[in-house]
Coordinates of C-alpha atoms and ligand atoms in Angstrom, one line a residue:
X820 CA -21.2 -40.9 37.3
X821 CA -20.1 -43.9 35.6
X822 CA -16.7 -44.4 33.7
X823 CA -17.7 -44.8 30.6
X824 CA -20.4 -41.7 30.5
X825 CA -16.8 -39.8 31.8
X826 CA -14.8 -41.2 29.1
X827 CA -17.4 -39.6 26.7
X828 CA -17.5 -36.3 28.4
X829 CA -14.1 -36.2 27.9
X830 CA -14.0 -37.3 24.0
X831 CA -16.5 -34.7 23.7
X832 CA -14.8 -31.8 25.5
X833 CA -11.4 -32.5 23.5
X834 CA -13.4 -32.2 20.1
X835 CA -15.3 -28.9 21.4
X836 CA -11.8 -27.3 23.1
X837 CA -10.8 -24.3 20.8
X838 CA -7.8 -24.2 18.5
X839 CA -7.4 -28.4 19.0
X840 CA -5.4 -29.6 16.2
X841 CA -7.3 -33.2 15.7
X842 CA -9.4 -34.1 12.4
X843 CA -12.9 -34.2 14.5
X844 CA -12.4 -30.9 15.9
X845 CA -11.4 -29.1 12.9
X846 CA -14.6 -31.0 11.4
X847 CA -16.6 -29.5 14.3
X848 CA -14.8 -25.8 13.8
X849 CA -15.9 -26.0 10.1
X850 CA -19.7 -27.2 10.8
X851 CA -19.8 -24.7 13.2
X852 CA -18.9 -21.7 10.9
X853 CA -21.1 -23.1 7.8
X854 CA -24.3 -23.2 10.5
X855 CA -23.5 -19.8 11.7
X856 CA -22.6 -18.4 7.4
X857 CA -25.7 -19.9 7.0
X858 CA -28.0 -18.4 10.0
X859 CA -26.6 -15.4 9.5
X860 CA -27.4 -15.1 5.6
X861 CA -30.6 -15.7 6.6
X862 CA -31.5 -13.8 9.0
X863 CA -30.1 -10.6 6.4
X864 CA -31.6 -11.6 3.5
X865 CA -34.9 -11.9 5.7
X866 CA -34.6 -7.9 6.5
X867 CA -35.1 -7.4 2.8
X868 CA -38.5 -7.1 2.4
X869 CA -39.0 -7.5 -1.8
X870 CA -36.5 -10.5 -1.0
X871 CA -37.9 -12.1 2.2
X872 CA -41.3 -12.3 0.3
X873 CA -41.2 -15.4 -2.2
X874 CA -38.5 -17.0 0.4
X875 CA -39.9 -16.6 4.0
X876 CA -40.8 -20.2 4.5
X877 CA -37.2 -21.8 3.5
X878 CA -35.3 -18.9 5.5
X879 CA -37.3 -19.0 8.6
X880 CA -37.2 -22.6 8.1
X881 CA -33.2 -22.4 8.3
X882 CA -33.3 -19.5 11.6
X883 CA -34.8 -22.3 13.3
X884 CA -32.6 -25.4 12.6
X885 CA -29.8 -23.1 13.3
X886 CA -31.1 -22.1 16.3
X887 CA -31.8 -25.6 17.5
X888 CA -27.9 -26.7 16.4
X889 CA -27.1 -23.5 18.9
X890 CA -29.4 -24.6 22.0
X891 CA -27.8 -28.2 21.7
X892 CA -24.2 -27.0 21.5
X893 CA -25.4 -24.5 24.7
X894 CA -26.6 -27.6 26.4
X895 CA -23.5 -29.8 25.5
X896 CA -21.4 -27.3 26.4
X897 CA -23.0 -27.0 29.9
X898 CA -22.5 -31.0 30.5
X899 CA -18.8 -30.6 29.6
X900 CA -17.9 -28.1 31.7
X901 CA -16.3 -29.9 34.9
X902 CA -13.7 -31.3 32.1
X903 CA -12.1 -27.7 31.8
X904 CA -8.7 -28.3 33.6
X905 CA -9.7 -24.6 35.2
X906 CA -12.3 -26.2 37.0
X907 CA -11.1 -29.2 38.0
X908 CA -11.5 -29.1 41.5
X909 CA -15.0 -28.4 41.3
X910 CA -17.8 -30.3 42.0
X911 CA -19.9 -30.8 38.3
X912 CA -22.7 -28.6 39.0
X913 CA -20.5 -25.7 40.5
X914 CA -18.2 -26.0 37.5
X915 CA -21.4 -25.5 34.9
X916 CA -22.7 -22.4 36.8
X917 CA -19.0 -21.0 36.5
X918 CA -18.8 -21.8 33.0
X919 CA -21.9 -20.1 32.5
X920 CA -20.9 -16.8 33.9
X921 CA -17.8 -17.3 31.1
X922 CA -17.4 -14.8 28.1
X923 CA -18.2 -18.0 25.8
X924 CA -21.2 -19.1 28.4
X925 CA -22.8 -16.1 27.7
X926 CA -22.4 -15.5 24.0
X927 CA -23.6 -19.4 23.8
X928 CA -26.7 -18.3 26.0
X929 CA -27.1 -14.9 23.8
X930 CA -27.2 -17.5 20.8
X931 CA -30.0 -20.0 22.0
X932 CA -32.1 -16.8 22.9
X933 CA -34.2 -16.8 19.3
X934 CA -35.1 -20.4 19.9
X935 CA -36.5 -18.8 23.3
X936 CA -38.4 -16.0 21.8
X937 CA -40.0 -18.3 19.1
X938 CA -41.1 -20.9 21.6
X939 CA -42.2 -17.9 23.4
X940 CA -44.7 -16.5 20.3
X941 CA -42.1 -14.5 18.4
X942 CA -42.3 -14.5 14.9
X943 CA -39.5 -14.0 13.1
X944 CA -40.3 -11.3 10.5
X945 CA -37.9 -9.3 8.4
X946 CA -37.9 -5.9 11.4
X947 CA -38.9 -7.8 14.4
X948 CA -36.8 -8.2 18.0
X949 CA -36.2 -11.4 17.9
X950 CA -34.5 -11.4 14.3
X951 CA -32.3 -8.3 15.9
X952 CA -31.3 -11.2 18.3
X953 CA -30.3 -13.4 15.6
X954 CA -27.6 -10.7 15.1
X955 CA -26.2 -11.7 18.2
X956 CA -24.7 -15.0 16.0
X957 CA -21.7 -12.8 15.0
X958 CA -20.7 -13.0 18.2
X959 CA -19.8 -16.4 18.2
X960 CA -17.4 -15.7 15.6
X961 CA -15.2 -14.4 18.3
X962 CA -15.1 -17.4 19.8
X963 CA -13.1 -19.7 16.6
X964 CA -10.7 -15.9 16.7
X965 CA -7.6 -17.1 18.7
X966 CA -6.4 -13.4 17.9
X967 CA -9.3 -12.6 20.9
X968 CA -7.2 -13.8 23.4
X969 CA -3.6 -12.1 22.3
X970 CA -5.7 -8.6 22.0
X971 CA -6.8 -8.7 25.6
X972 CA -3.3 -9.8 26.1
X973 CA -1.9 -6.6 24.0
X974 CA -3.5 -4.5 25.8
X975 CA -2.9 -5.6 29.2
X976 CA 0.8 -5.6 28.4
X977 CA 0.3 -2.1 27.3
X978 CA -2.0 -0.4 29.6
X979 CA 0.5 2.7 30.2
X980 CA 1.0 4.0 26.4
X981 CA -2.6 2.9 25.4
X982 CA -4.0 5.1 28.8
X983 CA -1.5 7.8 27.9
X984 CA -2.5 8.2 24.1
X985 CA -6.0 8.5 25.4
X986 CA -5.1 10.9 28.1
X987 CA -3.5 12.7 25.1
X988 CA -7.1 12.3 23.1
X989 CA -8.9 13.7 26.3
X990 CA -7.1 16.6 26.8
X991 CA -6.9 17.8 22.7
X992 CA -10.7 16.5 22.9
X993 CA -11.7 19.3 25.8
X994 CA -9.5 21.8 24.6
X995 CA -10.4 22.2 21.3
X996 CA -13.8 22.0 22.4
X997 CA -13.5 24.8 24.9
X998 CA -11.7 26.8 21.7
X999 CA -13.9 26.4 19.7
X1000 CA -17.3 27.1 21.9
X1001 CA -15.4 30.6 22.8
X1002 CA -15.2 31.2 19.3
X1003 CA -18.4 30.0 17.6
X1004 CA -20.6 30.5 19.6
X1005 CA -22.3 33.7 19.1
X1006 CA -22.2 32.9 15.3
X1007 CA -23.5 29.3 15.5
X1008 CA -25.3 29.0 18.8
X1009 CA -27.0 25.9 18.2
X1010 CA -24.5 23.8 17.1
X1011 CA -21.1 25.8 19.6
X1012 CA -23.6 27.0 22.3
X1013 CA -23.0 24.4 24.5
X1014 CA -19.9 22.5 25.7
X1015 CA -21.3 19.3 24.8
X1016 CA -22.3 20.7 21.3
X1017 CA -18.6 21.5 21.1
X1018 CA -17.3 18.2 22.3
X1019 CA -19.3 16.6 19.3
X1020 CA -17.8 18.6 16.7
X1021 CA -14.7 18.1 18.4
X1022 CA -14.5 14.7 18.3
X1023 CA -16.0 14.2 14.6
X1024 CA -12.8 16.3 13.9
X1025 CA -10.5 14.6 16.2
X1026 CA -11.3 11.5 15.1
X1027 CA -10.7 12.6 11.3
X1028 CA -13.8 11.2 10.1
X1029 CA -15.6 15.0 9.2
X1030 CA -19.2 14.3 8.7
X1031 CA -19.3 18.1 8.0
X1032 CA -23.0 18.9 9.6
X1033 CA -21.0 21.1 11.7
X1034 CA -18.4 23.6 10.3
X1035 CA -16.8 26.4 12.1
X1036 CA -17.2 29.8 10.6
X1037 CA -15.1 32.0 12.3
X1038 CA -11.2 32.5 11.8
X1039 CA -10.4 31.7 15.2
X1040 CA -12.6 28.2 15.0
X1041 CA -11.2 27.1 11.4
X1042 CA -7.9 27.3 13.0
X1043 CA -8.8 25.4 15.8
X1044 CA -10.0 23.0 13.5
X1045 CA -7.1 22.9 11.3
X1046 CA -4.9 22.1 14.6
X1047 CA -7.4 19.3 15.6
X1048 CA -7.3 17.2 12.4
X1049 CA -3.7 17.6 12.2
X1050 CA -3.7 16.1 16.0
X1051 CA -6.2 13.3 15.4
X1052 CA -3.7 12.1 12.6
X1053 CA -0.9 11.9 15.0
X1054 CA -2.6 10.2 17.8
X1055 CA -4.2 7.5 15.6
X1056 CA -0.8 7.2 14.3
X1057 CA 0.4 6.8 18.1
X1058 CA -2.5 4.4 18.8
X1059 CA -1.7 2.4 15.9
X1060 CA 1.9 1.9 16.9
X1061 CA 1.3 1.4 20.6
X1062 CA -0.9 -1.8 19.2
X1063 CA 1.3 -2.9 16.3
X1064 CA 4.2 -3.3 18.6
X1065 CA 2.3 -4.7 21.4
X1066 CA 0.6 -7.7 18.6
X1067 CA 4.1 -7.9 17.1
X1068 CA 5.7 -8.6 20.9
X1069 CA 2.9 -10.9 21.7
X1070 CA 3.5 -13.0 18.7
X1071 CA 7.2 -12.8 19.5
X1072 CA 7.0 -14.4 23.1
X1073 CA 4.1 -16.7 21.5
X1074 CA 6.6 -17.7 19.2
X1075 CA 9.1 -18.7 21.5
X1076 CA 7.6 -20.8 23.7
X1077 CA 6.0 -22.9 20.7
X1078 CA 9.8 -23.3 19.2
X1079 CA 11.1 -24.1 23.2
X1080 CA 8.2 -26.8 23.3
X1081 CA 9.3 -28.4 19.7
X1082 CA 13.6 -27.7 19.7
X1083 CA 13.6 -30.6 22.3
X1084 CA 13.1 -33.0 19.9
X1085 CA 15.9 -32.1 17.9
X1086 CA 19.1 -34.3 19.1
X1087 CA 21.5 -31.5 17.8
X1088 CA 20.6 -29.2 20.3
X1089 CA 19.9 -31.7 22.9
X1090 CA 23.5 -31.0 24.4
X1091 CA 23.5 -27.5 24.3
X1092 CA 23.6 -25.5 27.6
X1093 CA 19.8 -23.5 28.8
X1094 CA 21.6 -20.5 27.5
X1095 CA 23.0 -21.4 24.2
X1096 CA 19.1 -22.9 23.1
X1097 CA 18.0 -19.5 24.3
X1098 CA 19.8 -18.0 21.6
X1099 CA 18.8 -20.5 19.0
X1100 CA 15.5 -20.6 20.5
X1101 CA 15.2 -16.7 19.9
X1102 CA 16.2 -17.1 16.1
X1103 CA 14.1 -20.2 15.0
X1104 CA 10.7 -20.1 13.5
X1105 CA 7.5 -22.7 13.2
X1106 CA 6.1 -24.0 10.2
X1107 CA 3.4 -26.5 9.9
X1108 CA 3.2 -28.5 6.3
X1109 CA 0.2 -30.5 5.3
X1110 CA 1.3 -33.6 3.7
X1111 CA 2.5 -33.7 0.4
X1112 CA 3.8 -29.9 -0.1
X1113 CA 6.8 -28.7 -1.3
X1114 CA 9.3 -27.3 0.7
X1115 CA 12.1 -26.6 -1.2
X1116 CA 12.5 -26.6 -5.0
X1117 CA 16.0 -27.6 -6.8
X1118 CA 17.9 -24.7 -8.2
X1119 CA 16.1 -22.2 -5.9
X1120 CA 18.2 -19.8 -3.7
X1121 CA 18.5 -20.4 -0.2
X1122 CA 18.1 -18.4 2.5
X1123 CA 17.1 -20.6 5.5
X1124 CA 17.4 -24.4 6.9
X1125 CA 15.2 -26.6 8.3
X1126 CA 14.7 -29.1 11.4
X1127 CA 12.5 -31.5 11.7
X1128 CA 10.9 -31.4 15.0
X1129 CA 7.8 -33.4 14.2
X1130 CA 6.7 -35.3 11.0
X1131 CA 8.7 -36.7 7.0
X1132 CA 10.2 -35.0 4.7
X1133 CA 11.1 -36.5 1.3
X1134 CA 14.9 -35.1 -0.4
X1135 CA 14.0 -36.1 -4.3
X1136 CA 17.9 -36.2 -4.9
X1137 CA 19.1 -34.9 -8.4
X1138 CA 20.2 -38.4 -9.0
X1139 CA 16.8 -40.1 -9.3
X1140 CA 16.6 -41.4 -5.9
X1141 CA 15.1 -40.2 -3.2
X1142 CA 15.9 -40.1 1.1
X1143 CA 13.5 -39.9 3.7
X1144 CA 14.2 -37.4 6.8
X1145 CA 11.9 -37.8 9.7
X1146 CA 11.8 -36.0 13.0
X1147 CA 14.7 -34.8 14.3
X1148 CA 16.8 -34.4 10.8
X1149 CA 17.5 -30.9 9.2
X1150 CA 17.6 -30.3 5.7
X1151 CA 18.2 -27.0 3.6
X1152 CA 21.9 -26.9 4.9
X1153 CA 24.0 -27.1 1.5
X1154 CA 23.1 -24.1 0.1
X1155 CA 23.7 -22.4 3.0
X1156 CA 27.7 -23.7 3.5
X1157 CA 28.4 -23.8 -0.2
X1158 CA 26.1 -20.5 -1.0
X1159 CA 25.1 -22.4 -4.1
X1160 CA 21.2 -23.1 -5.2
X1161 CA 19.1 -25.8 -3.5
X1162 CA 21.0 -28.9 -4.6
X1163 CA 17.6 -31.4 -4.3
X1164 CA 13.8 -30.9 -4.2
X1165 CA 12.2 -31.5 -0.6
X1166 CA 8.2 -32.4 0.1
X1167 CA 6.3 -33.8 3.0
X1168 CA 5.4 -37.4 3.3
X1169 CA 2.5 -36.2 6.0
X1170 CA 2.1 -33.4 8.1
X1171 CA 5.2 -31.9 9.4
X1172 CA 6.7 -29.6 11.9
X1173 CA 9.5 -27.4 10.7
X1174 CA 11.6 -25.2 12.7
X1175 CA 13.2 -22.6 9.9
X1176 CA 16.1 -20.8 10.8
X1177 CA 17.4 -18.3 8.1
X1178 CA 20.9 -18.0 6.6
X1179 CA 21.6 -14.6 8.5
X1180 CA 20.8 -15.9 11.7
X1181 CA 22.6 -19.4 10.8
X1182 CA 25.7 -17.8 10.1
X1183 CA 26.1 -16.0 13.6
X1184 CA 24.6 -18.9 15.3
X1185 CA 27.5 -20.6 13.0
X1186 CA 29.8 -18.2 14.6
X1187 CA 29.3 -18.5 18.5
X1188 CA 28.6 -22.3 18.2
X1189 CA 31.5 -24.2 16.5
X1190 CA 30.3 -27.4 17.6
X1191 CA 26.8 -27.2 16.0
X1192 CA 28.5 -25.4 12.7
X1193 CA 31.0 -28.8 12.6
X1194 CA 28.0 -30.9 12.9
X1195 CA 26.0 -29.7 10.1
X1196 CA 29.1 -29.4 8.0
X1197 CA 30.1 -32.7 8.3
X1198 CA 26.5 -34.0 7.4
X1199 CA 26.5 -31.4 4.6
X1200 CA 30.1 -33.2 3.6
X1201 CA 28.9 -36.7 4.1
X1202 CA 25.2 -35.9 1.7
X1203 CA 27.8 -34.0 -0.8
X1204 CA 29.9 -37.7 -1.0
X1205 CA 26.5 -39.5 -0.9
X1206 CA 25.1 -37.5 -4.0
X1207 CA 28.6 -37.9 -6.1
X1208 CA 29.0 -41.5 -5.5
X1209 CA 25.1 -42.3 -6.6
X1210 CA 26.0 -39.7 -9.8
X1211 CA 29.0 -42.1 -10.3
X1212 CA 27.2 -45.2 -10.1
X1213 CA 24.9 -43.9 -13.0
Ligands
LIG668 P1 20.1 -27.8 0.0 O1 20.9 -28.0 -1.1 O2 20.1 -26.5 0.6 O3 18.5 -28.2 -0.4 C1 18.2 -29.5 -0.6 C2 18.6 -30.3 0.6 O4 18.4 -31.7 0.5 C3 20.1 -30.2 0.9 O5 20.4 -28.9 1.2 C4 20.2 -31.2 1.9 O6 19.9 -30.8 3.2 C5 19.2 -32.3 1.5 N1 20.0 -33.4 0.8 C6 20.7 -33.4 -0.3 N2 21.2 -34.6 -0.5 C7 20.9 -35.4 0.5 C8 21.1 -36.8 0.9 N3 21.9 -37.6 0.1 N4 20.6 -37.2 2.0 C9 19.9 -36.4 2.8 N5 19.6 -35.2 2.5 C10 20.1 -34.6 1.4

């Protein structure tokens, strides 16, 4: 392979590498979703027959262009492969087979397959197979869902409560099923007579949903039944809490290793010890700002401070003048120390890193570390000084 078809490989692979933060890529993320909005509109509004009728040339027209966009992204995707750092150590053609066995490989493959059938002698009609293939697009929705990743995550992490609230559906499940095929079933033997029946009752009622085709008669079985719904409630409720936590402790570590990454670049904790920046680490938030947005507005209360880890700020002083801040800085202070409203307006020059930290957690951060307290003071002193001598100059 020569260097320059490598270089391209590479250029390629960075713009088609998920969640990448550069201009070509997010064009590429955008395309991608309008070709798959547009497929997949297609493909519906071809199921309605009255619809599909004066239209069927233009949307089939559009299934395959899609399709084609698909097979070539399949394809490029195949040739860019060996860049994955995962496969590094691969020779090319191993690394393509691998990536093909991937959860992405296959939805791409699942994607191409209408092309396939239509070369094959398909038609693409409003009921037909392959259209019920074209379905398959949603799929690649999953891949522009970063959330995808922190689910499997969650529920790794929380294996033990998720198995145990399911052990706790299980046993509810059989049991009220058993009940309720003791009770019914010489009343309704069709729909209690069997355990199975039972079970499907059981879980329609479990599940709160209550399609009502099946309804106990007896006293014994409407009790049962009472008991069950009352159950399913709680052990949704468990499920849902089991997840919640797990996203919200995900997000949490997630958190802290992008604010880890970014408080380096902030000289004013630069000479703080590994377990001081834990602390601060714990308590900071990131914000990205496009350019040119507001951050703070003069005369608003404040409940947080800023660092700059990445980007400009612009500090529109009450004076007239303005001051550039760029990476490193921290703004936001003043209202903080004097409790007073914001005393200038503050906006991005281009997009900008923030890392927020909010008054509660500034004032026991303020606490423990004197020396980073002193140091925003006496910038907060020195701005102050700045601000009155420009008002006297007036
Ligand atoms: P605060 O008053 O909370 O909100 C506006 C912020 O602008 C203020 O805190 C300071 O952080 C910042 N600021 C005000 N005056 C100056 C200045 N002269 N130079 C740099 N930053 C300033």
């Amino acid at each position: 392979m020569t260097a320059a078809s490598k270089t391209l490989r590479s250029q390629v692979f960075s713009v088609l590498r998920p969640a990448e933060p550069s201009p070509a890529a997010r064009r590429w993320r955008a395309f991608h979703l309008i070709v798959l909005a547009v497929g997949l509109l297609a493909v519906i509004l071809l199921s309605i027959d009255e619809f599909a009728a004066g239209h069927r040339v233009y949307l089939r027209s559009a299934i395959w262009i899609v399709t084609i966009v698909f097979l070539v992204e399949y394809l490029v995707r195949l040739w860019i492969a060996p860049e994955m750092p995962l496969y590094a150590e691969m020779p090319p053609m191993r690394a393509r087979l691998h990536w093909v066995a991937t959860l992405p490989g296959l939805i791409g493959l699942l994607a191409t397959m209408p092309a396939v059938m239509m070369t094959g002698g398909y038609g693409i009609t409003g009921t037909d197979t392959a259209s019920v293939f074209c379905i398959l697009w949603i799929m690649k929705l999953g891949l522009h869902a970063p959330a995808f990743g922190t689910l499997a995550r969650v529920i790794s992490n929380e294996r033990a409560p998720i198995a145990s609230v399911l052990i706790v559906f299980a046993i509810l499940l059989m049991a009220a099923a058993t009940a309720a095929h003791m009770f019914e079933r010489v009343k309704q033997p069709e729909a209690f007579g069997s355990l199975p029946n039972a079970m499907w009752w059981a879980v329609v009622t479990l599940t709160t949903t209550g399609y009502g085709d099946v309804v106990p008669l007896t006293v014994g079985g409407r009790m049962i039944g009472s008991l069950l719904m009352i159950s399913g409630i709680a052990v949704l409720a468990l499920m849902t809490g089991v997840l919640a936590t797990g996203f919200a402790q995900e997000e949490r570590r997630r958190e802290y290793l992008r604010v880890w990454d970014q408080v380096s670049r902030v000289p004013i904790f630069a000479s703080l010890g590994v377990v001081t920046l834990s602390e601060i680490v714990g308590k900071l938030r990131t914000r990205y700002y496009p350019a040119h947005v507001t951050v703070l507005r003069r005369g608003d209360p404040g409940d947080s401070m800023f660092f700059i880890s990445n980007g400009e700020v612009e500090v529109r002083l009450p004076t007239g003048g303005s001051v550039r801040l760029d990476d490193g800085a921290f703004f936001g202070e003043m209202a903080l120390l004097n409790r007073q409203p914001r005393a200038a307006s503050v906006a991005t020059t281009r997009p900008t890193t923030l890392l927020v930290l909010y008054a509660s957690d500034f004032y026991e951060i303020a606490s423990h570390i004197p020396a980073l307290a002193e140091a925003v003071e006496n910038e907060a002193t020195r701005r102050r000084e700045e601000n009155l001598g420009r008002e006297g100059k007036r």
